[in-house]
Short mmCIF file of C-alpha atoms (C1' of nucleotides) in Angstrom, two decimals:
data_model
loop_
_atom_site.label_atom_id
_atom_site.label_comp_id
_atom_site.label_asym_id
_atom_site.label_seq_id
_atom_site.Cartn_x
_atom_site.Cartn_y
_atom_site.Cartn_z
CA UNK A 296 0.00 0.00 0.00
CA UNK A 297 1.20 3.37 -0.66
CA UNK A 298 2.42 5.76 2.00
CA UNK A 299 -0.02 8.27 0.72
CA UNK A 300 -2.74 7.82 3.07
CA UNK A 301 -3.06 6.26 6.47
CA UNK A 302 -5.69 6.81 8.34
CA UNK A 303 -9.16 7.17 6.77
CA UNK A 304 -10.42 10.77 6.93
CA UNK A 305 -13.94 9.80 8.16
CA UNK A 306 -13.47 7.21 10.90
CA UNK A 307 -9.88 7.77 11.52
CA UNK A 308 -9.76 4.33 11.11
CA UNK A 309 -6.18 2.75 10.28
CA UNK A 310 -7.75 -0.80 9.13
CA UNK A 311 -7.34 0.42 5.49
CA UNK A 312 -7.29 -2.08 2.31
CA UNK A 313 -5.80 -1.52 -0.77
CA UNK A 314 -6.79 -3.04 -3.67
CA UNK A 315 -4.50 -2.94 -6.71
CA UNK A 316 -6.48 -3.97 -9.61
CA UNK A 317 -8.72 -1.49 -8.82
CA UNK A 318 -6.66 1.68 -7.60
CA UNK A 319 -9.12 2.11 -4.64
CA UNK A 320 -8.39 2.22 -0.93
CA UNK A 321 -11.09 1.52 0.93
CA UNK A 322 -11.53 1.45 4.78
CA UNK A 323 -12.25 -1.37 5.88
CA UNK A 324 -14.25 -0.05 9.63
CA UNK A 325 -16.37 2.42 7.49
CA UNK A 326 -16.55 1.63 4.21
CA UNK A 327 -15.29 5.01 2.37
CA UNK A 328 -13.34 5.19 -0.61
CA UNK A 329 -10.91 7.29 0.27
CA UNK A 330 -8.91 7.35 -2.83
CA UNK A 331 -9.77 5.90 -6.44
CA UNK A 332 -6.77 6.88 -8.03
CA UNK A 333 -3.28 5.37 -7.40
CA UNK A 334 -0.87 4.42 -9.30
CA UNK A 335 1.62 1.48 -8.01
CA UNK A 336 5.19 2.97 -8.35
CA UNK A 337 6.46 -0.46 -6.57
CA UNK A 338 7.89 -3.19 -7.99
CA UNK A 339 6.20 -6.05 -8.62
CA UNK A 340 9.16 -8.50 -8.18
CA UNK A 341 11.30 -8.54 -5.24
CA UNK A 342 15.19 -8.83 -5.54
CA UNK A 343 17.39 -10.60 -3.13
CA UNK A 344 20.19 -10.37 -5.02
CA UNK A 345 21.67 -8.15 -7.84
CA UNK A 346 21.60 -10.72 -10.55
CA UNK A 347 18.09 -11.76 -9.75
CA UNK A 348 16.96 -8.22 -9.97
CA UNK A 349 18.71 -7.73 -13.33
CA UNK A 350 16.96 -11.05 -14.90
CA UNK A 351 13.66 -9.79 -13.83
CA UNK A 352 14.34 -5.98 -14.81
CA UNK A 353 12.73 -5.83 -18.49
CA UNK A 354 15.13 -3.39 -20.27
CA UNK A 355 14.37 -0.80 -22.92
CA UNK A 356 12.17 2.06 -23.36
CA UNK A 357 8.60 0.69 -21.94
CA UNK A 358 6.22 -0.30 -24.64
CA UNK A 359 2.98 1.58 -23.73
CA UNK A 360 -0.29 2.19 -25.85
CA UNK A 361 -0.62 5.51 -24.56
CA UNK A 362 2.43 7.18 -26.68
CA UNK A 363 0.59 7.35 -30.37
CA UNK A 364 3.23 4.78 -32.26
CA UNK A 365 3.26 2.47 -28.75
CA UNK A 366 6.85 3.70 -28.24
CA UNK A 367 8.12 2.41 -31.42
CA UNK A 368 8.63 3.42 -34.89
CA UNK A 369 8.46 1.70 -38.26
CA UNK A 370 9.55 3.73 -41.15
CA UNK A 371 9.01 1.66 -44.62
CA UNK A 372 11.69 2.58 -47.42
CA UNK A 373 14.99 3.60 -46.80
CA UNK A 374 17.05 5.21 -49.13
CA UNK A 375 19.75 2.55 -49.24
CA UNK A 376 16.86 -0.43 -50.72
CA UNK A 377 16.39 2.05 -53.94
CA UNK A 378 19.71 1.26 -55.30
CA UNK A 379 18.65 -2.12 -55.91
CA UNK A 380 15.70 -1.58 -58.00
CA UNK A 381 15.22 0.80 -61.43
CA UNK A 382 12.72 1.56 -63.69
CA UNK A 383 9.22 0.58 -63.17
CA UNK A 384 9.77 -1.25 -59.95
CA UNK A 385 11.45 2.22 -58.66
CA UNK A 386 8.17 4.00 -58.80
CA UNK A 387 5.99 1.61 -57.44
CA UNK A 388 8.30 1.91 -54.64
CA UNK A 389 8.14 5.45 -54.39
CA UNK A 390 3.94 5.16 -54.79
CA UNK A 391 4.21 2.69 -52.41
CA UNK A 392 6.10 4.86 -49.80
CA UNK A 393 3.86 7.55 -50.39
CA UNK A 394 0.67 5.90 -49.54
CA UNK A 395 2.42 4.42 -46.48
CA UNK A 396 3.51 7.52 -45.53
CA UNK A 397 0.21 8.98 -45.84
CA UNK A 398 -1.60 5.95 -44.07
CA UNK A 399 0.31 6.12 -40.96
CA UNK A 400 0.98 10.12 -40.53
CA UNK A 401 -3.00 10.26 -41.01
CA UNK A 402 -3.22 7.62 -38.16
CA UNK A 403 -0.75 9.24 -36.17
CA UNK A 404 -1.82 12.65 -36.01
CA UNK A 405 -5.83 10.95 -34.95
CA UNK A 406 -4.10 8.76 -32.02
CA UNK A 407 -1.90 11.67 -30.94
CA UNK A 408 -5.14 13.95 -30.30
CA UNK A 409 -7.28 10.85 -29.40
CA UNK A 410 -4.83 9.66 -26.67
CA UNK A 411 -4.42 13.02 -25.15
CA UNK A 412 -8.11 13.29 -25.25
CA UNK A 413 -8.16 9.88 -23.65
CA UNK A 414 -5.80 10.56 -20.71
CA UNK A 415 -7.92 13.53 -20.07
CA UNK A 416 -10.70 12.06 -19.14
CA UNK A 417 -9.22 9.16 -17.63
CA UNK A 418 -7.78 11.22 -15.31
CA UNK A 419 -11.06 13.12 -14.33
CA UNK A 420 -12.60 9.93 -13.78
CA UNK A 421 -10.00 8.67 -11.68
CA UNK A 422 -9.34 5.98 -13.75
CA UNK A 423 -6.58 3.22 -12.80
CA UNK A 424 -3.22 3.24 -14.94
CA UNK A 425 -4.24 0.03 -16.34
CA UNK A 426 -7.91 0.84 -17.73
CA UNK A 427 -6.07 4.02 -19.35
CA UNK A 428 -4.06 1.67 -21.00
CA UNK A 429 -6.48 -0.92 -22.12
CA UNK A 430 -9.02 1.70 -23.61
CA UNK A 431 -5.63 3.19 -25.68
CA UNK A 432 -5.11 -0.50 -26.88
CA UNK A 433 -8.71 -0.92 -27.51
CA UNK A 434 -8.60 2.68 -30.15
CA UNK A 435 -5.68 1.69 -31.18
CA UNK A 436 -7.14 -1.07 -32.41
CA UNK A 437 -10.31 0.94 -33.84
CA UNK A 438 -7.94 3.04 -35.53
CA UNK A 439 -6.36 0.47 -37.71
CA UNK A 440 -9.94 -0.77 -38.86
CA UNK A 441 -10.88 2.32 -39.96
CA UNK A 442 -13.63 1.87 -37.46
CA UNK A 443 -13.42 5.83 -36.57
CA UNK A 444 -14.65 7.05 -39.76
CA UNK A 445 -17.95 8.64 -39.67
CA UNK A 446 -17.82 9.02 -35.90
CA UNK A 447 -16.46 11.51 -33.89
CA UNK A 448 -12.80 10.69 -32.39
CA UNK A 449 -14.39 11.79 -28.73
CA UNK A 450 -16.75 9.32 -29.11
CA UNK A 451 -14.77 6.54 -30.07
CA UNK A 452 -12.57 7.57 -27.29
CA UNK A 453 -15.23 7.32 -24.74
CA UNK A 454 -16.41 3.87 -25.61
CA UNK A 455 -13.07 2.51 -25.24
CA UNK A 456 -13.01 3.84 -21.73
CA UNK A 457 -15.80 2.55 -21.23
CA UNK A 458 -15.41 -1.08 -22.41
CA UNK A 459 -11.71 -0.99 -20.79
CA UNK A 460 -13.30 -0.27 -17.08
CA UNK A 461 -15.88 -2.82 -17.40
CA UNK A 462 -13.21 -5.60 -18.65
CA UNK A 463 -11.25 -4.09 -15.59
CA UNK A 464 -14.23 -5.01 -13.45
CA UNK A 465 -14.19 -1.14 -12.42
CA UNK A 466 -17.38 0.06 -14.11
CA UNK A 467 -18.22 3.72 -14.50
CA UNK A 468 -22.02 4.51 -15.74
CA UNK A 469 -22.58 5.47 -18.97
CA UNK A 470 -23.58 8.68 -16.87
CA UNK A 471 -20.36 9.42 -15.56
CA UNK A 472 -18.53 8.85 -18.96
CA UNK A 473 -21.03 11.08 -20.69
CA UNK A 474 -20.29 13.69 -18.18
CA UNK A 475 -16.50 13.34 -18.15
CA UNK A 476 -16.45 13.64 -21.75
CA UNK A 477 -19.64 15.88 -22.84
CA UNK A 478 -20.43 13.46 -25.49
CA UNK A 479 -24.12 12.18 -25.39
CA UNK A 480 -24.76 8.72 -23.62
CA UNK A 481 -26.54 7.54 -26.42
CA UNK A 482 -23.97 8.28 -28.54
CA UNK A 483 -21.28 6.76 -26.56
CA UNK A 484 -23.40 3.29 -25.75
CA UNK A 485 -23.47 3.08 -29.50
CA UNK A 486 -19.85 3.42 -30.70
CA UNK A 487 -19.50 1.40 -27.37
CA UNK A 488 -21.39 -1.91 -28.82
CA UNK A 489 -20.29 -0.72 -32.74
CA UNK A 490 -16.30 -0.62 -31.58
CA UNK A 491 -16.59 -3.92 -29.37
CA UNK A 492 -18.78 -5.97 -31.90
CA UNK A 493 -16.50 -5.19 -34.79
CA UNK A 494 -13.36 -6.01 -32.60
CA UNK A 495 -14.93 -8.93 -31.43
CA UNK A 496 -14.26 -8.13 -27.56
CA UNK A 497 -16.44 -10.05 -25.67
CA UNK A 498 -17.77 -8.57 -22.11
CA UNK A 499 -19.44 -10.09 -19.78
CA UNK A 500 -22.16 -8.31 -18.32
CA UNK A 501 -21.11 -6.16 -15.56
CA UNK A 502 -21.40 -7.29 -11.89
CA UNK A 503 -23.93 -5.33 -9.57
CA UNK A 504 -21.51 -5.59 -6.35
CA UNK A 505 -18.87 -3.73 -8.54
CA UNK A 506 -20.96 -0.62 -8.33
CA UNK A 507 -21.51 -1.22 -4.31
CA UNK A 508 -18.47 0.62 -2.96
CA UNK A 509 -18.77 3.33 -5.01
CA UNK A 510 -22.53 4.03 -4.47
CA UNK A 511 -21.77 3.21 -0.60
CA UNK A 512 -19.11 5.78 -0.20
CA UNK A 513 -20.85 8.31 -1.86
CA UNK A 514 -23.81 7.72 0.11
CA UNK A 515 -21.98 7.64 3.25
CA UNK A 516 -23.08 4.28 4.14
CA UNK A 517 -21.60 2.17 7.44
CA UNK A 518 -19.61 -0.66 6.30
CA UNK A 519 -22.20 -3.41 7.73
CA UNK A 520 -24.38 -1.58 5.11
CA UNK A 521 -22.35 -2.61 2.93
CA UNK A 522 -21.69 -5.92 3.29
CA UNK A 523 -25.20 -6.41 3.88
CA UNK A 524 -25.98 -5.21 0.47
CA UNK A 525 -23.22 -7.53 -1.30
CA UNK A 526 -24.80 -10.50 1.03
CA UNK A 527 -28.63 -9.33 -0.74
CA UNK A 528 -26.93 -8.95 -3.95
CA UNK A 529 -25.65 -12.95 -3.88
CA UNK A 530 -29.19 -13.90 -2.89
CA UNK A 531 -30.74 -12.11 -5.78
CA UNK A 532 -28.68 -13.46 -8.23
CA UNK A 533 -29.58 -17.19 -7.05
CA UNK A 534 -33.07 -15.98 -7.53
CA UNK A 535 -32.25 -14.84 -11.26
CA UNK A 536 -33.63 -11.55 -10.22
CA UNK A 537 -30.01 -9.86 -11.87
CA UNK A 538 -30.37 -11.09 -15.28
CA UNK A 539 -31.47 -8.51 -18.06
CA UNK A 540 -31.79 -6.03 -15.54
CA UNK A 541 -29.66 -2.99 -15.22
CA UNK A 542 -27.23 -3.78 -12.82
CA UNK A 543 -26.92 0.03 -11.65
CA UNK A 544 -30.53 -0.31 -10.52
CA UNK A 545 -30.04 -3.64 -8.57
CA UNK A 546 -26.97 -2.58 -6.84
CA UNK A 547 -28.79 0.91 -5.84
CA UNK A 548 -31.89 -1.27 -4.43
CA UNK A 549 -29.73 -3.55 -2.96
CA UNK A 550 -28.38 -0.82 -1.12
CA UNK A 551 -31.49 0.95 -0.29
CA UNK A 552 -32.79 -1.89 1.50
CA UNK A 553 -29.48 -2.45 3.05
CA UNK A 554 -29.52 0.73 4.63
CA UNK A 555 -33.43 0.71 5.71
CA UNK A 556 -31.99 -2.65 7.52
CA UNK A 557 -29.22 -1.01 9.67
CA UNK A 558 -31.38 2.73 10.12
CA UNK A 559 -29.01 4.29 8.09
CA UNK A 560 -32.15 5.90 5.82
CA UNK A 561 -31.55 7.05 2.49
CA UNK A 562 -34.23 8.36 0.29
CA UNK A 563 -34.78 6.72 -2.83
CA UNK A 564 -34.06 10.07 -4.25
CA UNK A 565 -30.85 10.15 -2.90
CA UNK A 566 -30.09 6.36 -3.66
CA UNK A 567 -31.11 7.34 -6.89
CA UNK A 568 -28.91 10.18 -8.34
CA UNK A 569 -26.10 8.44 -6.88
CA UNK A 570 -26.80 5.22 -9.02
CA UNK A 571 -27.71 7.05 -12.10
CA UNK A 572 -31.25 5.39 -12.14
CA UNK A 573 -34.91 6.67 -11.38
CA UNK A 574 -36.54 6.13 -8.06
CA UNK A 575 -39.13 3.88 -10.07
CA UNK A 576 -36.47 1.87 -11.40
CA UNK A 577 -35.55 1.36 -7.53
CA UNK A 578 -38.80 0.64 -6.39
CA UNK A 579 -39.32 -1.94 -9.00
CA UNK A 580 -36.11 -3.79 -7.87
CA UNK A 581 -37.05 -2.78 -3.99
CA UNK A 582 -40.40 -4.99 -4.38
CA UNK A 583 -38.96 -7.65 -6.39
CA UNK A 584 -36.04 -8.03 -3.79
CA UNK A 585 -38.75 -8.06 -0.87
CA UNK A 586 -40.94 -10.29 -2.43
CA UNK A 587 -38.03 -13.25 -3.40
CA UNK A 588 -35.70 -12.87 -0.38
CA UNK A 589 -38.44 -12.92 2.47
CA UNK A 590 -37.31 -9.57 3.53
CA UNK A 591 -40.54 -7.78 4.57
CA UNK A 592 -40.33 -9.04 8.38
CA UNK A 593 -37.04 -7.58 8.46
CA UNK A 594 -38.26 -4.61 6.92
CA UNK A 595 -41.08 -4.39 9.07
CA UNK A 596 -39.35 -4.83 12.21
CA UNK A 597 -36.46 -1.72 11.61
CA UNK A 598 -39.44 0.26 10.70
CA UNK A 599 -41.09 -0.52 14.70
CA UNK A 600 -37.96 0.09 15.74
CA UNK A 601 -37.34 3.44 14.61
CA UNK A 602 -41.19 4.06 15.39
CA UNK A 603 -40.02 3.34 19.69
"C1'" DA B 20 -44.48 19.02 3.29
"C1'" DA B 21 -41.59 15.44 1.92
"C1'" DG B 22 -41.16 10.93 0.76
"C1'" DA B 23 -43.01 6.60 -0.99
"C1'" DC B 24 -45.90 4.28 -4.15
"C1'" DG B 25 -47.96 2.94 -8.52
"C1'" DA B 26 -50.21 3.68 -13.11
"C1'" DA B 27 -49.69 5.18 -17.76
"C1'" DA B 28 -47.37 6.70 -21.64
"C1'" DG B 29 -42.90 7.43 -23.96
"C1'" DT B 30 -37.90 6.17 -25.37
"C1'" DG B 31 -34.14 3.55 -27.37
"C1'" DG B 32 -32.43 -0.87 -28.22
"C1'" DT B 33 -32.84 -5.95 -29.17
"C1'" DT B 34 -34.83 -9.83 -31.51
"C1'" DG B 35 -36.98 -12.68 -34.72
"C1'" DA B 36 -39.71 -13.17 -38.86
"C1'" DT C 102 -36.64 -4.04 -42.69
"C1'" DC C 103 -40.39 -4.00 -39.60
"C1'" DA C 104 -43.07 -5.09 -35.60
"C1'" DA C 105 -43.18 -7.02 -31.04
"C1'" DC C 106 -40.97 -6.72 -26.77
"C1'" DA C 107 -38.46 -5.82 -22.33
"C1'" DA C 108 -36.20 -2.57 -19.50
"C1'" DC C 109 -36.08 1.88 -18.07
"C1'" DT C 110 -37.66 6.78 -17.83
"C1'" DT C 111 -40.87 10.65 -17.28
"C1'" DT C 112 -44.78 12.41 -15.42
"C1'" DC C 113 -48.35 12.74 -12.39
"C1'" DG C 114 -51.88 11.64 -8.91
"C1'" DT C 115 -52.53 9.50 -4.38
"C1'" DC C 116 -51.27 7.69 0.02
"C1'" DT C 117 -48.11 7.69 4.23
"C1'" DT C 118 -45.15 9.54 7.65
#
DNA sequence: AAGACGAAAGTGGTTGA
DNA sequence: TCAACAACTTTCGTCTT
């Protein structure tokens, strides 16, 4: 864990955990996120000797898919190949340099803007190193099969992030994207399916307990709360209440109820904006979680307590 | 008065003929 | 390509706290 933080700024709680994948820190006694964006500097080897350390030390400039040509260049045609060819096959060879020259300048200047573009609103959303680097992989991609043409580059941009952070497990809402970027939800869900389709990246639907700590934190929810909502989520999806259903809107019932449970009250309102949904869409999920899980006793019962 | 609830109509996307 | 369809939203009236 980095040194950065070390006691959580609600609770003052030291029982912090630190979970890479993600870049998140959460704390463990109350449940905030304290910070979503960290980058590991450590190594992930360790050395005990010098030679070890050198084996496992990968040398050369790092290849990365954030730098436009991925750190390396490729430059077709140099001057010393022409002396072996005349005539005819000489100017095919200079057409031929032409068009290549052409081809990958055109693609060069697009991923230069598009990356910046991309690290832009990575970094506003707090994304984690590794999404950043998976949504440049996934334009670069799009970029090579011509897949940009006739969209916008912002757009194109935004669906990679999008598709990297659910891959990554670390979903944003189409909501947040749209708002990071100011391009259109619609528009982004549909380069979004277009970009992955055509790539053939498959992605599982995303998991309602990824949304959970998020949601929690920015609800200000106890820990318990929490937990209790991850424990209704795994009960719901036994039931097959999850499938087909947006899993923004489960997660946010899941924590409504949660929090009704432990007196922690939220309002579906507030619930709501948080998750991105509408308090019907909440409701809905409320009744069918009540109904399948044999929850209304419990319900019930926090609701005489508060009453005492 | 604010929040919760539910009905009805509208939206955008998927699916299957 | 079109219609049926499911999920979700918007809007609004009513009930509850």
């Amino acid at each position: 864990m980095p040194e950065l933080v070390k006691k959580c700024p609600e609770c003052s709680g030291v029982n912090l955990s630190w979970n890479r994948d993600r870049g998140e820190i959460t704390c463990r006694d109350c449940g905030l996120v304290i910070e979503e964006k960290m980058v590991d500097f450590s190594q992930e080897w360790r050395e005990f000797d010098s030679e070890e350390g050198e084996k496992r030390r990968r040398s050369g400039a790092p290849m990365t898919y954030t730098q436009y040509d991925q750190g390396l260049g490729t430059e077709v045609g140099q001057k010393a190949d022409l002396f072996r060819l005349d005539g005819k096959d000489r100017n095919k060879f200079f057409r031929l340099r032409k068009w290549q020259y052409r081809i990958s300048t055109a693609i060069e200047r697009n991923l230069k803007l598009a990356l910046s573009e991309l690290k832009r609103v990575s970094s506003f959303l707090k994304l984690p190193k590794s999404v950043e680097e998976e949504s440049a992989r996934i334009y670069t991609l799009a970029v090579q099969r011509g897949l940009v043409r006739g969209r916008s580059m912002e757009s194109v941009v935004a669906g990679a992030l999008y598709a990297a952070c659910r891959r990554h497990d670390v979903p944003r809402t189409l909501d947040e994207l749209s708002e990071a970027s100011g391009i259109e939800k619609k528009e982004i869900g549909r380069t979004y399916r277009f970009v992955t389709r055509e790539l053939g990246i498959t992605i599982l639907p995303s998991n309602p307990a990824d949304y959970i700590a998020r949601f929690s934190s920015a609800l200000k929810l106890s820990a318990e709360t929490q937990s209790k909502s991850i424990e209704i989520l795994e009960k719901a999806q036994k039931s097959e209440l999850t499938s087909g259903r947006g899993p923004t809107g489960i997660a946010a019932a899941a924590l409504y109820v949660s929090a009704l449970l432990h007196g922690e009250k939220r309002t579906q309102r507030e619930v709501a904006d948080v998750a991105g949904v509408t308090e019907v869409t909440i409701r809905n999920r409320y009744k069918e979680l009540l109904e399948e899980l044999d929850l209304e006793k419990d319900v019930k019962k926090s609701k005489k307590k508060r009453r005492k």
